[in-house]
Short mmCIF file of C-alpha atoms in Angstrom, two decimals:
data_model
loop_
_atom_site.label_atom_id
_atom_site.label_comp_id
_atom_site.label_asym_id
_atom_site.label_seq_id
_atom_site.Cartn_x
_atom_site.Cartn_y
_atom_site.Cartn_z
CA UNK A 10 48.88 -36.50 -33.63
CA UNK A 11 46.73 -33.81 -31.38
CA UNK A 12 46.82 -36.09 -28.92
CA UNK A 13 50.80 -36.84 -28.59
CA UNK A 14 51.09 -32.68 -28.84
CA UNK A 15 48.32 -32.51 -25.81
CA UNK A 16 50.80 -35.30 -23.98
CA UNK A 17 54.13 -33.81 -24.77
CA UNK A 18 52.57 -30.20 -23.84
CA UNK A 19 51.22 -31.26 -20.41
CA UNK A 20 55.01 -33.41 -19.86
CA UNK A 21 56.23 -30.00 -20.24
CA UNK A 22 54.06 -28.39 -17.86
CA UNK A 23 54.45 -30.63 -14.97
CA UNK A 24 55.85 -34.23 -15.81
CA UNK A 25 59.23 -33.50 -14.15
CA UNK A 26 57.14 -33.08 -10.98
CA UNK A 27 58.60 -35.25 -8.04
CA UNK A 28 55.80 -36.06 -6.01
CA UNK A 29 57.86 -38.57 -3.92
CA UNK A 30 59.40 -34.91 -1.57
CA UNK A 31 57.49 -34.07 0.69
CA UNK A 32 54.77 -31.49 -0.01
CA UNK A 33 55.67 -31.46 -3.59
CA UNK A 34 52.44 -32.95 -4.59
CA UNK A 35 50.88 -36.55 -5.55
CA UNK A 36 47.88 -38.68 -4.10
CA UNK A 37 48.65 -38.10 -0.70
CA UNK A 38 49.28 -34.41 -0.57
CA UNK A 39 45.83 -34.50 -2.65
CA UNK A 40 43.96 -36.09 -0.78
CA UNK A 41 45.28 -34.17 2.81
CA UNK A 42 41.73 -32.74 2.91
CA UNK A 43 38.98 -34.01 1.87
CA UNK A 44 37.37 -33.23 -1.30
CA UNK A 45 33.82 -32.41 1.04
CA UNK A 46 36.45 -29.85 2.81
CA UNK A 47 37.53 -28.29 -0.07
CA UNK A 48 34.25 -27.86 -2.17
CA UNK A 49 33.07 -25.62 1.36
CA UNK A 50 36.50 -23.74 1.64
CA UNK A 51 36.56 -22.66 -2.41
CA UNK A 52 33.08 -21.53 -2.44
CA UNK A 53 33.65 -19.26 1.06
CA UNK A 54 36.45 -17.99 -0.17
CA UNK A 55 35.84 -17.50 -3.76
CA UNK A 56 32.57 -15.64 -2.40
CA UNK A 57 34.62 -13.46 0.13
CA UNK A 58 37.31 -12.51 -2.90
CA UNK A 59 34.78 -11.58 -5.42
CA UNK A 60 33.27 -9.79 -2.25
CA UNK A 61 35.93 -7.59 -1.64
CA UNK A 62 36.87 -7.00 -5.40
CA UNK A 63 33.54 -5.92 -5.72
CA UNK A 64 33.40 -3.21 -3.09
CA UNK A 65 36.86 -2.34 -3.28
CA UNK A 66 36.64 -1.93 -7.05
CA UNK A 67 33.72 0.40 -6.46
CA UNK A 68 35.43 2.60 -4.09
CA UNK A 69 38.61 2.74 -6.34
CA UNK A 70 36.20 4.61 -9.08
CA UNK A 71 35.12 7.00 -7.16
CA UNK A 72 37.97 8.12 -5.81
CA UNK A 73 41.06 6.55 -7.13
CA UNK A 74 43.39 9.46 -6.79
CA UNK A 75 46.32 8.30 -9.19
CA UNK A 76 48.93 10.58 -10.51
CA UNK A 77 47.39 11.98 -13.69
CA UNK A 78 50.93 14.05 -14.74
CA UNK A 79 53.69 11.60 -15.43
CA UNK A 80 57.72 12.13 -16.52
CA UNK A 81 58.33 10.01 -19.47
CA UNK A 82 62.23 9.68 -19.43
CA UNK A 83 64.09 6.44 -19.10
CA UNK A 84 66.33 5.97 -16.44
CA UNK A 85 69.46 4.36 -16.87
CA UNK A 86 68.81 2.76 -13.50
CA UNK A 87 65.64 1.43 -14.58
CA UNK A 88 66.74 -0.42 -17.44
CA UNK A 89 69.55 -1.88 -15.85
CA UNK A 90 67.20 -3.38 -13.46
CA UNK A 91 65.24 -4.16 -16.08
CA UNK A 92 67.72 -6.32 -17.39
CA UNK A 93 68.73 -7.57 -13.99
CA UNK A 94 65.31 -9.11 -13.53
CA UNK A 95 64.68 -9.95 -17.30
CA UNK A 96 67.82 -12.36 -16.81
CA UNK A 97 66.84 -13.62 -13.14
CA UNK A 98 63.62 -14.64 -14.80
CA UNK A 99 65.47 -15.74 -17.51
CA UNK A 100 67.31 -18.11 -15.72
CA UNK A 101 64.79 -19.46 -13.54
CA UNK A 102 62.63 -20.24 -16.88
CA UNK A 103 65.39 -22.17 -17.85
CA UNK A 104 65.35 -24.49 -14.79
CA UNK A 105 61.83 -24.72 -15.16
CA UNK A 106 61.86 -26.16 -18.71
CA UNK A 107 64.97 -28.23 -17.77
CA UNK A 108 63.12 -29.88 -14.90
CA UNK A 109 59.31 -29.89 -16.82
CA UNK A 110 57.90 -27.91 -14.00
CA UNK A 111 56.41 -24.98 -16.32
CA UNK A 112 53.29 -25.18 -14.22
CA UNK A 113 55.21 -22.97 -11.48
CA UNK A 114 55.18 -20.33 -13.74
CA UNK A 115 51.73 -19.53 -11.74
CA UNK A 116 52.79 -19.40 -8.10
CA UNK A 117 52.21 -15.94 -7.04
CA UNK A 118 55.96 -14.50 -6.83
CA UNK A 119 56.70 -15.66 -10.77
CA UNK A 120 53.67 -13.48 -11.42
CA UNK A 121 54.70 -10.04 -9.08
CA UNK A 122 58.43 -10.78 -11.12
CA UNK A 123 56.13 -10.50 -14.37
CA UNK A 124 54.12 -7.55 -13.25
CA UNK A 125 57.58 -6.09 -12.26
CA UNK A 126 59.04 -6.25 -15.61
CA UNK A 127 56.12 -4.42 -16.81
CA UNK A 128 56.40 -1.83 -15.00
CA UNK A 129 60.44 -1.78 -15.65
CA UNK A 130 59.36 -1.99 -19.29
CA UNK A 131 56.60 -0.10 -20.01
CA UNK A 132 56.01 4.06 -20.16
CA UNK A 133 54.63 5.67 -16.60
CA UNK A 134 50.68 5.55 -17.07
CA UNK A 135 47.62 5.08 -14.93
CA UNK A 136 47.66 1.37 -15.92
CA UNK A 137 51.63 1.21 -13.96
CA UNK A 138 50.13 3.08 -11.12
CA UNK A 139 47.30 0.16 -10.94
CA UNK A 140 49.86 -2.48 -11.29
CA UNK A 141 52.53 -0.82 -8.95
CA UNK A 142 49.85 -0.21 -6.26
CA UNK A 143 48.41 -4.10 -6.04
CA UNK A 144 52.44 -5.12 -6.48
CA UNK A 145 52.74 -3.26 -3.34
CA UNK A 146 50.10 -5.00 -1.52
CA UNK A 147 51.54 -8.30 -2.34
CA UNK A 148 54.99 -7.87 -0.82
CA UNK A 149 54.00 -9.91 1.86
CA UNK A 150 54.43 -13.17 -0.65
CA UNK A 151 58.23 -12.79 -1.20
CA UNK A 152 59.57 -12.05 1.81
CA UNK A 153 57.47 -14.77 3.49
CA UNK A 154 59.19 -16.72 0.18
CA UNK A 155 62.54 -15.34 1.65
CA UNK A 156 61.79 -16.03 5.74
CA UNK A 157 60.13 -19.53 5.11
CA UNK A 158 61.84 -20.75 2.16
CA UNK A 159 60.78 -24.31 0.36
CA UNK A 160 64.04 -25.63 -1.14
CA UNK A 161 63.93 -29.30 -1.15
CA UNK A 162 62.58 -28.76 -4.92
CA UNK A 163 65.47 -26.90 -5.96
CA UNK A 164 68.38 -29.53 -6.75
CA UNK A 165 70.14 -28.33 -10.16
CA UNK A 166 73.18 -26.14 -9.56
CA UNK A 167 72.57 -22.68 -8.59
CA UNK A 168 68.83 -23.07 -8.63
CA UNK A 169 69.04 -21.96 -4.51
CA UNK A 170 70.91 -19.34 -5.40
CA UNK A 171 68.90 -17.66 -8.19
CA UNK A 172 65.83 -17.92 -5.82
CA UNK A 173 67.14 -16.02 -3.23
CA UNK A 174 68.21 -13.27 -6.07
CA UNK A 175 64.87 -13.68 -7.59
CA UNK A 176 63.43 -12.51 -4.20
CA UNK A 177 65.66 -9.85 -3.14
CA UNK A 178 65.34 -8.32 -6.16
CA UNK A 179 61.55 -8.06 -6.07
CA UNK A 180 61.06 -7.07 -2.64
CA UNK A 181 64.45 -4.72 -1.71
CA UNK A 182 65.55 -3.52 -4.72
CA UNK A 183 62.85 -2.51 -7.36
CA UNK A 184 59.86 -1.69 -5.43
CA UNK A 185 61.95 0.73 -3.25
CA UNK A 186 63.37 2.38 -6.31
CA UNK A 187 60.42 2.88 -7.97
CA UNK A 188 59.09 4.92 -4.83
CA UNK A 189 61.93 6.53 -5.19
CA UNK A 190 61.43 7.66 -8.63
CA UNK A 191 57.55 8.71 -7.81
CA UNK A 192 55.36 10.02 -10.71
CA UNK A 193 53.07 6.79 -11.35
CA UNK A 194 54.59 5.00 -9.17
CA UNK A 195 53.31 6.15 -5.47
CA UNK A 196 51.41 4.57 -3.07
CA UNK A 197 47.94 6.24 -1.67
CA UNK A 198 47.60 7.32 1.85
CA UNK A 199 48.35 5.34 5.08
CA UNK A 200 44.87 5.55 6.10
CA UNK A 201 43.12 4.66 2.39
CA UNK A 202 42.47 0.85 2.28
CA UNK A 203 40.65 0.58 -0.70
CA UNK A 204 43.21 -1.09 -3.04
CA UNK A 205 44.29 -3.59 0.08
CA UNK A 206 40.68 -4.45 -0.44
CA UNK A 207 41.22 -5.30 -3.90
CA UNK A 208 44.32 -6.88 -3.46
CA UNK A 209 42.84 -9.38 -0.71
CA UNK A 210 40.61 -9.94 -3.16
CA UNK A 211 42.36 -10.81 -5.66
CA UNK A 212 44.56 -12.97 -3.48
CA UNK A 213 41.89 -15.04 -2.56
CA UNK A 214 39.69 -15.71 -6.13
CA UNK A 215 42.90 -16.71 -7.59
CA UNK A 216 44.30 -19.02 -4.96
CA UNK A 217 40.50 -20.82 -4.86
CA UNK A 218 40.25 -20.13 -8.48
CA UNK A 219 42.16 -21.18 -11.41
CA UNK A 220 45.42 -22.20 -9.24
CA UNK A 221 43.42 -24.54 -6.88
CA UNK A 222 41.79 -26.10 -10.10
CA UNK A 223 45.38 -26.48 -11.89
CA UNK A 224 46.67 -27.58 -8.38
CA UNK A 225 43.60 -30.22 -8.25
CA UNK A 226 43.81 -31.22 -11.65
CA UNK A 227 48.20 -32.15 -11.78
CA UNK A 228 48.26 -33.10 -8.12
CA UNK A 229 51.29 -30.27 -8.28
CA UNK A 230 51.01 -28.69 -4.71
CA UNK A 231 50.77 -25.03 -6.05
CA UNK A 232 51.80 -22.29 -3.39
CA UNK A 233 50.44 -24.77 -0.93
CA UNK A 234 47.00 -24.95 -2.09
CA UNK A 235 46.76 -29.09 -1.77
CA UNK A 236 48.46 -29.45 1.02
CA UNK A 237 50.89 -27.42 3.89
CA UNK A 238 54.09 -26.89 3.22
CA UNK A 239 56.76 -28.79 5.13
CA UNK A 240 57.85 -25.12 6.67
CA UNK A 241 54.10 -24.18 7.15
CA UNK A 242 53.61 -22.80 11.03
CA UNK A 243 49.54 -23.31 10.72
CA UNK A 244 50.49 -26.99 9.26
CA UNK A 245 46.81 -28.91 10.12
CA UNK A 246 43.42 -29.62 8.57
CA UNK A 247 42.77 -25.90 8.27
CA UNK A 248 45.77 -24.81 7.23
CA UNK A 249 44.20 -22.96 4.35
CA UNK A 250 41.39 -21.49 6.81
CA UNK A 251 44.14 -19.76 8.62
CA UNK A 252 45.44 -18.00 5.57
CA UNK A 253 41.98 -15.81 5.74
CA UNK A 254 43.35 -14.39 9.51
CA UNK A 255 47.66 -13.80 8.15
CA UNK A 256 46.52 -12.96 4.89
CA UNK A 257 43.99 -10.46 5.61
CA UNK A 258 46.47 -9.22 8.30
CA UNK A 259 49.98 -9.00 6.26
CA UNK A 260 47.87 -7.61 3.19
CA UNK A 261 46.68 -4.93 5.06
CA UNK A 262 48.97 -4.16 7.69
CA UNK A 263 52.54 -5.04 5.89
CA UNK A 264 52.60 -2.81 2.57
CA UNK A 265 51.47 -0.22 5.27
CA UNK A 266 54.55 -0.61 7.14
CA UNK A 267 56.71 -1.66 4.43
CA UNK A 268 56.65 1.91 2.52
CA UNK A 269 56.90 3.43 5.24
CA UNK A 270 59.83 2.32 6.72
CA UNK A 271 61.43 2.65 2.72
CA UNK A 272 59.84 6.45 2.31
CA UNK A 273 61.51 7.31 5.66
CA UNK A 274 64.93 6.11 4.56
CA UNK A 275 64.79 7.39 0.69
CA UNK A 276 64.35 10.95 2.37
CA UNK A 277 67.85 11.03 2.83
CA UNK A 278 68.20 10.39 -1.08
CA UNK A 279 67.42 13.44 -3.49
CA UNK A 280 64.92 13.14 -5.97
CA UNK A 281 64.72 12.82 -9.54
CA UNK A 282 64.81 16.15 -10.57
CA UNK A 283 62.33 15.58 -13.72
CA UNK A 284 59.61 13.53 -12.21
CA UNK A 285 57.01 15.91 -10.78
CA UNK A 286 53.79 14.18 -11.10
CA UNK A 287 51.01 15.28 -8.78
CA UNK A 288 48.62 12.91 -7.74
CA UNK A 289 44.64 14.26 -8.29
CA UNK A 290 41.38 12.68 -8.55
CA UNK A 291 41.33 10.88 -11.50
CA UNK A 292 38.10 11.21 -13.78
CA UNK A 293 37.15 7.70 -12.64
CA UNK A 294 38.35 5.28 -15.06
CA UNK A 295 41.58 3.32 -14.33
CA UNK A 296 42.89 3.06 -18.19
#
């Protein structure tokens, strides 16, 4: 009886998996490297991530200058995105159980949607300000989602569509309006690079971590961690070496860019009159 559960549990997870498109997953797309190759890539890289968490962590406590005064009101706004994404999400869960690919529930972008709704959901605090800040520094993943898209996966109706919307919501709708309300949710200094630290860190010990192993252990291609993608520009036997030089770079340099170019253009929109927070030097915890 445990056993059957175990079986109809992992059917769920990724038996709808078609490993006969290309870059999907399978034996071939698992074997693209060689298991010698990977062993020396997920020990570099897990030992570079856990690196810069470490040091980046470090610097974060003592001197982590969140907001420490926040407005507690509930935008209208803000719940109506709320809902907006809760339904997007929604949706795509759907597909996801229709087609037994649960397992994609762990590709980076499903997880900045989750850690979006959070911060939709939940009161301003320091823990939002944490969450909104490392959101930030992951931008780069859905709108390199939206400018190389993988849709050859995507075949029920309106599965392409709810994608794009999926994406668009998470990287030009809700991050700029939650700079736009302030209080917890600002972004440090141009010139502080502590929590892009973190963030590259924590990019890299959970691609070579537990989503390499799940990858390994379905043969489901997760965000490209068994094999390239069919739209990947670095497509080769070091494909995943590369991701160390455009992943350090597009962590660092686009969230940098990104709220900029959004603070410029919310000048020209007034501010919430309530939310005053003023960001100080927190007492060194991050709770």
């Amino acid at each position: 009886m445990m056993g059957y559960r175990v079986r109809t549990l992992l059917d769920w997870a990724y038996g709808g998996v078609d490993h006969s498109i290309p870059g999907n997953g399978g034996q071939e797309c698992s074997d693209f490297l060689s298991n010698q190759q990977r062993v020396v890539e997920t020990i570099f890289f897990m030992a570079l991530g856990s690196s810069l968490l470490y040091f980046g962590y470090k610097a974060i406590v003592r001197d982590s200058k969140l907001p420490v005064n926040y407005d507690r009101t509930d935008p209208a706004v803000k719940r109506l995105l709320l809902v907006m994404l809760c339904i997007t999400f929604g949706i795509e869960a759907g597909f996801k159980f229709a087609t037994q690919e649960i397992v994609y529930f762990l590709n980076p972008c499903h997880l900045v949607t989750m850690a979006q709704i959070y911060l939709l959901a939940a009161p301003p605090s320091k823990s939002s300000s944490v969450v909104f800040r490392l959101c930030m520094h992951w931008g780069h993943g859905p709108v390199l989602a939206l400018l190389l898209p993988v849709l050859n996966t995507r075949l029920l109706p309106f599965e392409v569509e709810v994608y794009y919307i999926q994406h668009v919501l998470i990287y030009f709708i809700i991050p700029p309006y939650l700079l736009w309300l302030g209080g917890a949710y600002t972004i440090e200094s141009i010139s502080d690079l502590k929590w892009s630290v973190v963030s590259l860190g924590l990019q890299f010990t959970y691609h070579f971590g537990p989503l390499h192993l799940v990858a390994f252990l379905t043969q489901v291609n997760l965000n490209n961690m068994l094999c390239p993608a069919i739209s990947d520009p670095f497509h080769g036997p070091y494909y995943r070496c590369w991701s160390l030089f455009h992943q350090g770079t597009l962590t660092f340099l686009h969230n940098k860019i990104y709220t900029t170019l959004v603070l410029a253009i919310l000048r020209f929109f007034p501010k919430p009159a309530k939310v005053n927070a003023k960001v100080e030097h927190s007492n060194g915890k991050l709770d």
